[in-house]
Coordinates of C-alpha atoms in Angstrom, one line a residue:
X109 CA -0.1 25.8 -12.5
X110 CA -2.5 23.2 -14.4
X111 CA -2.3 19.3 -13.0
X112 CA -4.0 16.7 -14.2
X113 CA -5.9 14.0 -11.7
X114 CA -3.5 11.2 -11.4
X115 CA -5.3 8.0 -11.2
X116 CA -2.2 5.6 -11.5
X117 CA -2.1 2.8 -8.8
X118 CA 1.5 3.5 -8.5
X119 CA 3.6 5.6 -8.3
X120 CA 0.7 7.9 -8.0
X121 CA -0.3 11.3 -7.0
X122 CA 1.1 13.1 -4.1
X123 CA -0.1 16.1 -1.7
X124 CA 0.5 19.4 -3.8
X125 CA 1.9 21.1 -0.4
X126 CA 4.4 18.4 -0.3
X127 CA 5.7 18.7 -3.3
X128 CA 5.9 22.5 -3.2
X129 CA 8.1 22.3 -0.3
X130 CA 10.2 19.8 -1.4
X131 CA 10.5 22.5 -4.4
X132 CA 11.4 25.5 -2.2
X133 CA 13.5 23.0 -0.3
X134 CA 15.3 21.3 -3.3
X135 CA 18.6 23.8 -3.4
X136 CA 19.4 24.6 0.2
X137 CA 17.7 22.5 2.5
X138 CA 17.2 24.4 6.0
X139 CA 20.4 26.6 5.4
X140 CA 22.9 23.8 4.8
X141 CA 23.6 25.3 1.4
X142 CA 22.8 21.4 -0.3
X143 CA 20.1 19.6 -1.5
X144 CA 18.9 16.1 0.8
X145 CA 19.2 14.3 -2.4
X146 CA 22.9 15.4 -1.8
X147 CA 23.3 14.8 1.2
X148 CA 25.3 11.9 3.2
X149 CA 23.2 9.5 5.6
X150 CA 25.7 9.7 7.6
X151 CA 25.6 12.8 8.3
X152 CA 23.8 14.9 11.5
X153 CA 21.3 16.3 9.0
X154 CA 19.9 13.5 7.6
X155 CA 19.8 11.2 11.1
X156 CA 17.5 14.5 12.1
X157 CA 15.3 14.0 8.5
X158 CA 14.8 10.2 9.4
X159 CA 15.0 10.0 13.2
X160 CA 11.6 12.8 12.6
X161 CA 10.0 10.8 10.3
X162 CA 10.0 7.6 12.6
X163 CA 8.9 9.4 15.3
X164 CA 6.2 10.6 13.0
X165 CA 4.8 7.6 11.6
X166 CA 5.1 6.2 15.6
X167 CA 2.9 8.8 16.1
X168 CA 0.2 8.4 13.0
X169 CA -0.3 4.9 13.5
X170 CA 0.2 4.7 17.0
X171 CA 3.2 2.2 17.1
X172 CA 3.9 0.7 20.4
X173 CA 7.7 0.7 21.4
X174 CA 8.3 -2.9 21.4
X175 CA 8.0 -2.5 17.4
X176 CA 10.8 -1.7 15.0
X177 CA 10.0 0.7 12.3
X178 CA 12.6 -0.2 9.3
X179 CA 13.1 1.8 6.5
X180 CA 13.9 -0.4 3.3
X181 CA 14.4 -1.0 -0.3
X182 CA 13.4 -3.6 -3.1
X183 CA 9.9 -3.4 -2.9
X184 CA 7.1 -5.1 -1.2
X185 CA 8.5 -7.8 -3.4
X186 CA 11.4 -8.5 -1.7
X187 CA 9.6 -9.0 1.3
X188 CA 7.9 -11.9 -0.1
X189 CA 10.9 -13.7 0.3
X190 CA 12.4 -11.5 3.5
X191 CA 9.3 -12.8 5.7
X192 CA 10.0 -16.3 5.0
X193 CA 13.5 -16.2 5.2
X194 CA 13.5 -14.2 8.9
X195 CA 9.9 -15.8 10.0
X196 CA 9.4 -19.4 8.8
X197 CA 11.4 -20.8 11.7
X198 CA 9.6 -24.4 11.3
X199 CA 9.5 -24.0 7.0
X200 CA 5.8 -23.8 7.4
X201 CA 3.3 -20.8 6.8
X202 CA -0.6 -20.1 5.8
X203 CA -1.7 -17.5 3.0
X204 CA -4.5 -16.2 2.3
X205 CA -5.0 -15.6 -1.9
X206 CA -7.0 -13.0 -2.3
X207 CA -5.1 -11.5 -5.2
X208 CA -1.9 -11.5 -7.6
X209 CA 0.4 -10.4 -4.7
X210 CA -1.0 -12.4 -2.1
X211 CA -0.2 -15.3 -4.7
X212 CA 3.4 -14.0 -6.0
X213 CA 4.0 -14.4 -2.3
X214 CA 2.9 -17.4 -1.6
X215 CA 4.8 -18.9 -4.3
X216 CA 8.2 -17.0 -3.5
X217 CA 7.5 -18.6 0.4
X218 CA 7.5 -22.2 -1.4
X219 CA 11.3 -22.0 -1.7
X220 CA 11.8 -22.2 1.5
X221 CA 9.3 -24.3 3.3
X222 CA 5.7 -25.2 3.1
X223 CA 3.2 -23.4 1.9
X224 CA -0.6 -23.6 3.4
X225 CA -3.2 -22.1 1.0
X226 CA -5.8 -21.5 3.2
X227 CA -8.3 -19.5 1.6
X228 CA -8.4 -18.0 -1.7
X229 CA -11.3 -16.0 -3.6
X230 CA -9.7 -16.9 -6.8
X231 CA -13.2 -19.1 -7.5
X232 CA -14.7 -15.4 -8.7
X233 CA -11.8 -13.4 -10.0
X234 CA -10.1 -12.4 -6.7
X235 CA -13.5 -9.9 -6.5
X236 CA -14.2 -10.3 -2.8
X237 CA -12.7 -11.4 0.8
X238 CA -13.4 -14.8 1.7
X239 CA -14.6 -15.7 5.2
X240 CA -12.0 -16.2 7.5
X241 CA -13.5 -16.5 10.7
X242 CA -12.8 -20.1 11.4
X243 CA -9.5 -21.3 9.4
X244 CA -7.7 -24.1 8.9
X245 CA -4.4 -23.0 10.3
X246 CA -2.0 -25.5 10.4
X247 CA -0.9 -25.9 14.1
X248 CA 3.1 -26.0 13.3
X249 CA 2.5 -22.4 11.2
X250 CA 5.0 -19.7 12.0
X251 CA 2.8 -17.3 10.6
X252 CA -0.6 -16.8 8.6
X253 CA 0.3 -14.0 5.7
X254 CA -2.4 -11.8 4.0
X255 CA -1.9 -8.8 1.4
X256 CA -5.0 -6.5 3.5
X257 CA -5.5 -4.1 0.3
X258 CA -6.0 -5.8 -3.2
X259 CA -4.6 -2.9 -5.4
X260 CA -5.8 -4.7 -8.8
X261 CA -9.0 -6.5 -8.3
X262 CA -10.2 -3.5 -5.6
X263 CA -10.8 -5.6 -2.7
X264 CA -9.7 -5.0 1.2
X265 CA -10.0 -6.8 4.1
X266 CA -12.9 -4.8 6.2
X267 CA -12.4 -7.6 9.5
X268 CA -8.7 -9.4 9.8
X269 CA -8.1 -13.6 9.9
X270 CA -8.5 -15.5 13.0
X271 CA -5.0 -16.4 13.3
X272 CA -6.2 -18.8 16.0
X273 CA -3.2 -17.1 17.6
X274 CA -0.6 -17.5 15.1
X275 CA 1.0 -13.9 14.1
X276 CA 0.0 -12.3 11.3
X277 CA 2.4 -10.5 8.5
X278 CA 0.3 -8.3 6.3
X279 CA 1.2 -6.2 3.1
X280 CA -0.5 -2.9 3.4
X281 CA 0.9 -1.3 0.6
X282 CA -1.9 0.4 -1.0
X283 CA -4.2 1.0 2.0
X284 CA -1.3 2.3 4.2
X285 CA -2.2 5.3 6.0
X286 CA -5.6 5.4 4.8
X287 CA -7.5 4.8 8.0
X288 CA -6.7 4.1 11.3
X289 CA -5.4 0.3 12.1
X290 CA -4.2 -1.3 15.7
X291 CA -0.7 -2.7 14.9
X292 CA -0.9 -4.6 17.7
X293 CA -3.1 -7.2 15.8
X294 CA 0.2 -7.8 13.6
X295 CA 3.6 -8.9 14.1
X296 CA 4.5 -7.9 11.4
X297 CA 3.2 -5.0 8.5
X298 CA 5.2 -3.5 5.9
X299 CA 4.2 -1.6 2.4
X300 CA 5.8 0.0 -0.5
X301 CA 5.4 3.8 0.0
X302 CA 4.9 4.5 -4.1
X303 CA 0.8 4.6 -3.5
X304 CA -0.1 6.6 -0.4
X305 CA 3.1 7.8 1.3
X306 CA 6.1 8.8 -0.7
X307 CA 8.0 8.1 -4.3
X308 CA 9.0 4.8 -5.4
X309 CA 11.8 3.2 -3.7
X310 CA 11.4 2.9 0.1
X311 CA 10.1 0.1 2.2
X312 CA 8.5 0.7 5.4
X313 CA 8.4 -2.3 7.8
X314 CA 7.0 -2.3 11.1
X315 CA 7.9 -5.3 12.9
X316 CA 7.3 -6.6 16.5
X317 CA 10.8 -6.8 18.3
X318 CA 10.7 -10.6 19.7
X319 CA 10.1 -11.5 15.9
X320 CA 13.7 -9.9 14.9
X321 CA 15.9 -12.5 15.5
X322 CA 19.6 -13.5 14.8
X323 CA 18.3 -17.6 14.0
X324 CA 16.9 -17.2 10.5
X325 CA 17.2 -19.8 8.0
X326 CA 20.6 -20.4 6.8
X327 CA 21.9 -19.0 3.9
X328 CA 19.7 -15.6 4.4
X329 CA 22.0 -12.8 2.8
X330 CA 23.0 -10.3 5.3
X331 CA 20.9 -7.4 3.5
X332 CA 17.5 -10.1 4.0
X333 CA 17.7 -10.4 7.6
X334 CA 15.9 -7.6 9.7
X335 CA 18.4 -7.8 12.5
X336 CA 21.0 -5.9 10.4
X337 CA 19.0 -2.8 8.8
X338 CA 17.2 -2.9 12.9
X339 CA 20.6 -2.7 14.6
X340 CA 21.6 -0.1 13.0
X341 CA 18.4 2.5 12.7
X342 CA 18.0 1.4 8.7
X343 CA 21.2 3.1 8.1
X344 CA 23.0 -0.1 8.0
X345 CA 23.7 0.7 3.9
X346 CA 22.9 3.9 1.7
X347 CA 19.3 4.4 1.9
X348 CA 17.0 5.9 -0.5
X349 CA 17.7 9.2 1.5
X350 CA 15.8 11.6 -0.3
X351 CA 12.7 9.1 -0.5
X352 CA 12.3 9.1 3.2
X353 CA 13.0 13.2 2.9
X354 CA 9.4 13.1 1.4
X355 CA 7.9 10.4 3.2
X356 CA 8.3 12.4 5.9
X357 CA 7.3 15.4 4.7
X358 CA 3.9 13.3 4.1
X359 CA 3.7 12.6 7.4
X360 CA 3.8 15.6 8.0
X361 CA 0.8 16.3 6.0
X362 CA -1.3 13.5 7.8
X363 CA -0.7 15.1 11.2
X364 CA -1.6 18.6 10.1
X365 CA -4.8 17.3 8.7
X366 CA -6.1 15.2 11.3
X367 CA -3.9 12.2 10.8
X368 CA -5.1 9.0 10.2
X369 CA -8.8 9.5 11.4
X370 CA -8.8 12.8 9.1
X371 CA -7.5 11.0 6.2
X372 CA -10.3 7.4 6.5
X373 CA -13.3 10.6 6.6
X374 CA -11.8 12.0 3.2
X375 CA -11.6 8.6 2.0
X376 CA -14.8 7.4 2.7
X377 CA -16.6 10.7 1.3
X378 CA -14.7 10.0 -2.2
X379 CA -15.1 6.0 -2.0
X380 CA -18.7 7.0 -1.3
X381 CA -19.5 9.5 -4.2
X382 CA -17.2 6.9 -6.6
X383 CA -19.0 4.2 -5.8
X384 CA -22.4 5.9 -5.3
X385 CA -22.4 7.4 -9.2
X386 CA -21.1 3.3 -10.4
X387 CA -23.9 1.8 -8.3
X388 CA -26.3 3.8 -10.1
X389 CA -25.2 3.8 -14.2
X390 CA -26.3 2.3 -16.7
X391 CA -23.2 2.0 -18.8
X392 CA -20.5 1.5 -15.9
X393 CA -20.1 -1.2 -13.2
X394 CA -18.0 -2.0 -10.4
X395 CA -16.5 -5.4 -10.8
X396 CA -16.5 -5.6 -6.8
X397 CA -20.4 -5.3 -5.6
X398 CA -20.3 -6.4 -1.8
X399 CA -19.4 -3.7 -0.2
X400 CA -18.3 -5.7 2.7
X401 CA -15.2 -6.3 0.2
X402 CA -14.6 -3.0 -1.6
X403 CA -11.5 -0.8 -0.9
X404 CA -11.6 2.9 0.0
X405 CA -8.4 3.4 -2.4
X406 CA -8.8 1.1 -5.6
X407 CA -11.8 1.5 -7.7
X408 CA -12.1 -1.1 -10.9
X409 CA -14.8 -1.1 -13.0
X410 CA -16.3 -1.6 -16.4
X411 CA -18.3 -1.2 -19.7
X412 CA -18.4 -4.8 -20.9
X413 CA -17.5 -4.1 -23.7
X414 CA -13.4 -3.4 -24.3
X415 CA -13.4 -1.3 -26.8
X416 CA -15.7 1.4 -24.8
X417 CA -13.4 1.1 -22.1
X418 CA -10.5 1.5 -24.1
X419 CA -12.5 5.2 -25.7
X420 CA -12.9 6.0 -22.3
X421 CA -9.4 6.2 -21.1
X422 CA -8.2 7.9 -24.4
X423 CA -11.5 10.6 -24.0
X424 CA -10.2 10.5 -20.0
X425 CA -7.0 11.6 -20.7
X426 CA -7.7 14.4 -23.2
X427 CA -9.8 15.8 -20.3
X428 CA -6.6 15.9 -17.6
X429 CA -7.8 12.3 -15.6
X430 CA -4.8 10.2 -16.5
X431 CA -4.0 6.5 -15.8
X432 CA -7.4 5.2 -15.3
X433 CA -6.7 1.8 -17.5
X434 CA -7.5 -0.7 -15.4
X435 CA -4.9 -4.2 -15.0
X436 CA -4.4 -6.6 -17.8
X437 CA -6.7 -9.0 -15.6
X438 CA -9.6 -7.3 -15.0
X439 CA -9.6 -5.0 -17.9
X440 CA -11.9 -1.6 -18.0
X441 CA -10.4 1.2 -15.8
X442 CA -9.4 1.3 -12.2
X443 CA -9.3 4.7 -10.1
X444 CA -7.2 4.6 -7.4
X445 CA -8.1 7.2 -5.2
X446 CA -5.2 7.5 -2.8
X447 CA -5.1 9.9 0.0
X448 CA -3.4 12.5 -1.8
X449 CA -6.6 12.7 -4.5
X450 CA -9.0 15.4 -3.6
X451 CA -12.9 14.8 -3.8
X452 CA -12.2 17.5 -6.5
X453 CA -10.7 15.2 -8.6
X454 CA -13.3 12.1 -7.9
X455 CA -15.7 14.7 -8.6
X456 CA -14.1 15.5 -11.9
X457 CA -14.2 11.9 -12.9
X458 CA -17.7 11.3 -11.9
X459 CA -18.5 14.3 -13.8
X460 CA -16.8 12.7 -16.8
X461 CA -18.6 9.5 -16.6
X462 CA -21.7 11.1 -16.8
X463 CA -20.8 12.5 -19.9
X464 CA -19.6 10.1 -21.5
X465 CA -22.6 8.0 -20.5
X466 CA -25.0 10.3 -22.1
X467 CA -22.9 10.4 -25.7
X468 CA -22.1 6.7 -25.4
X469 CA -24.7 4.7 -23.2

């Protein structure tokens, strides 16, 4: 079997061992003669395949009871608009901009109260965290809101807001399950799954219980509020059922290889032989260069000149390292090097840009 090194920001490469026993598991899943993606949630079975996988994540991250784990749908999109709806109790709320989805949510919150832009590194091209040790958060604030892992511009958050005891709600999307993190510095997290924990189409959002509440603003459709997909164990509709089959099976994974602690040293090592080979070359460079800033799972970087970068990617892809075009607003390449992608395949593409800077620099 021959598999390229999938680069993509998402959807984007998952654990082979994962995907082989969803394979072996695909026709007859632990004797029941059907496949999960057959399967009824309301059946025994599947309550076993989710009730495992919450008790799993509990376990990676270390969730405290008194949070909710939700299983969801719509993206980390529709939460832009499900955490003001369920959260903005006095229709005002601080963000932090530190990127296009920090800024799509920001704007999606202005329809239904008051928005507080607080900080923003927009100034240089979203290519760093601004300081926010001293804030100015607006004492009637329900929340102050932050997206901690910039998947685009290749920036994360390396020390959290001072709230100045305000809650904070942040999108970990695409640094979920990378490292270790306290969730009792939130009260609320949640993150698509399509980067680092599963295939598009689930939601996970960890919530603190006092914060799920029946008073949210009026007109909030009955799938928005959190109180109905809470009370009834996210099986309140028909979830993405087999998603959160592999989600767990990737939970799995993380606990057999030294969970969350395991997975932040094999993302460091590649982060550090990524950005150690970019630091050094002559022909590429990272658009992010404090590495107080830079992400362990998002990698941009550049040529200068566009048609280089666009060679690169074409030359990239004949060689079996696929999706490494960086976004429309940085330009040049991004790797995203996820917790699925080995130090193999950072290797390979190190290897690659070294050849291609000797026939091209």
């Amino acid at each position: 079997m021959k598999r390229v090194y999938n680069f993509a920001a998402g959807p984007a490469t998952l654990p082979v061992e994962v995907l082989q026993q969803a394979a072996d598991e695909m026709l007859d899943y632990h004797g029941t003669g059907e496949s999960v993606m057959e399967m009824s949630h309301r059946s025994p079975e599947f309550q076993a395949i989710i009730d495992q996988a919450e008790a799993d994540i509990r376990t990676l991250m270390g969730i405290p009871d008194n949070y909710k784990v939700l299983f969801l749908q719509g993206g980390g999109s529709t939460q832009f608009a499900m955490v003001p709806l369920n959260l903005m109790k006095n229709r005002v709320a601080d963000y932090i901009i530190t990127g296009n989805w920090a800024k799509k949510a920001a704007e999606e919150a202005e329809k239904y109260g008051k928005v507080n832009r607080i900080a923003s590194s927009a100034d240089r091209n979203f290519t760093y965290i601004p300081d926010c040790s001293d804030l100015p958060v607006d004492s009637d604030a329900d929340y102050v809101y932050i997206c901690e892992n910039n998947t685009i511009y290749g920036t994360k958050y390396k020390k959290l807001p001072n709230t100045k005891g305000k809650i904070l709600v942040s999108d970990i999307s695409s640094c979920f399950l990378s490292e270790p993190m306290d969730v009792t510095n939130y009260g609320m997290v949640f993150g698509g799954v399509q980067k680092n924990v599963g295939p598009a189409g689930v939601t996970i959002a960890i919530i603190r219980e006092d914060l799920i509440r029946d008073d949210v603003l009026p007109g909030t459709p009955t799938m928005l509020k959190y109180k109905t997909h809470a009370d009834k164990g996210s099986l309140y509709n028909t979830p993405p059922c087999y998603n959160i089959y592999i989600c767990g099976l990737v939970f799995q994974y993380l606990l057999a290889h030294g969970g969350l602690a395991g997975a932040k040293e094999r993302n460091v090592a590649k982060a550090k032989l990524l950005y150690g080979y970019l630091d050094q070359s002559r022909l590429f460079h990272p658009t992010v260069t404090d590495p107080d800033s830079r992400s362990l799972m998002n990698v941009p970087f550049v040529t200068g000149n566009a048609d280089l970068d666009k060679k690169f990617c074409a030359e990239a892809k004949e060689a079996g390292l696929i999706n490494l075009k960086g976004h429309r607003t940085v330009g040049g390449m991004r790797a995203s090097i996820y917790n699925a992608m080995t130090i193999e395949g950072v290797q390979a593409l190190v290897n690659f840009c070294e050849k291609f800077e000797k026939e091209n620099a």
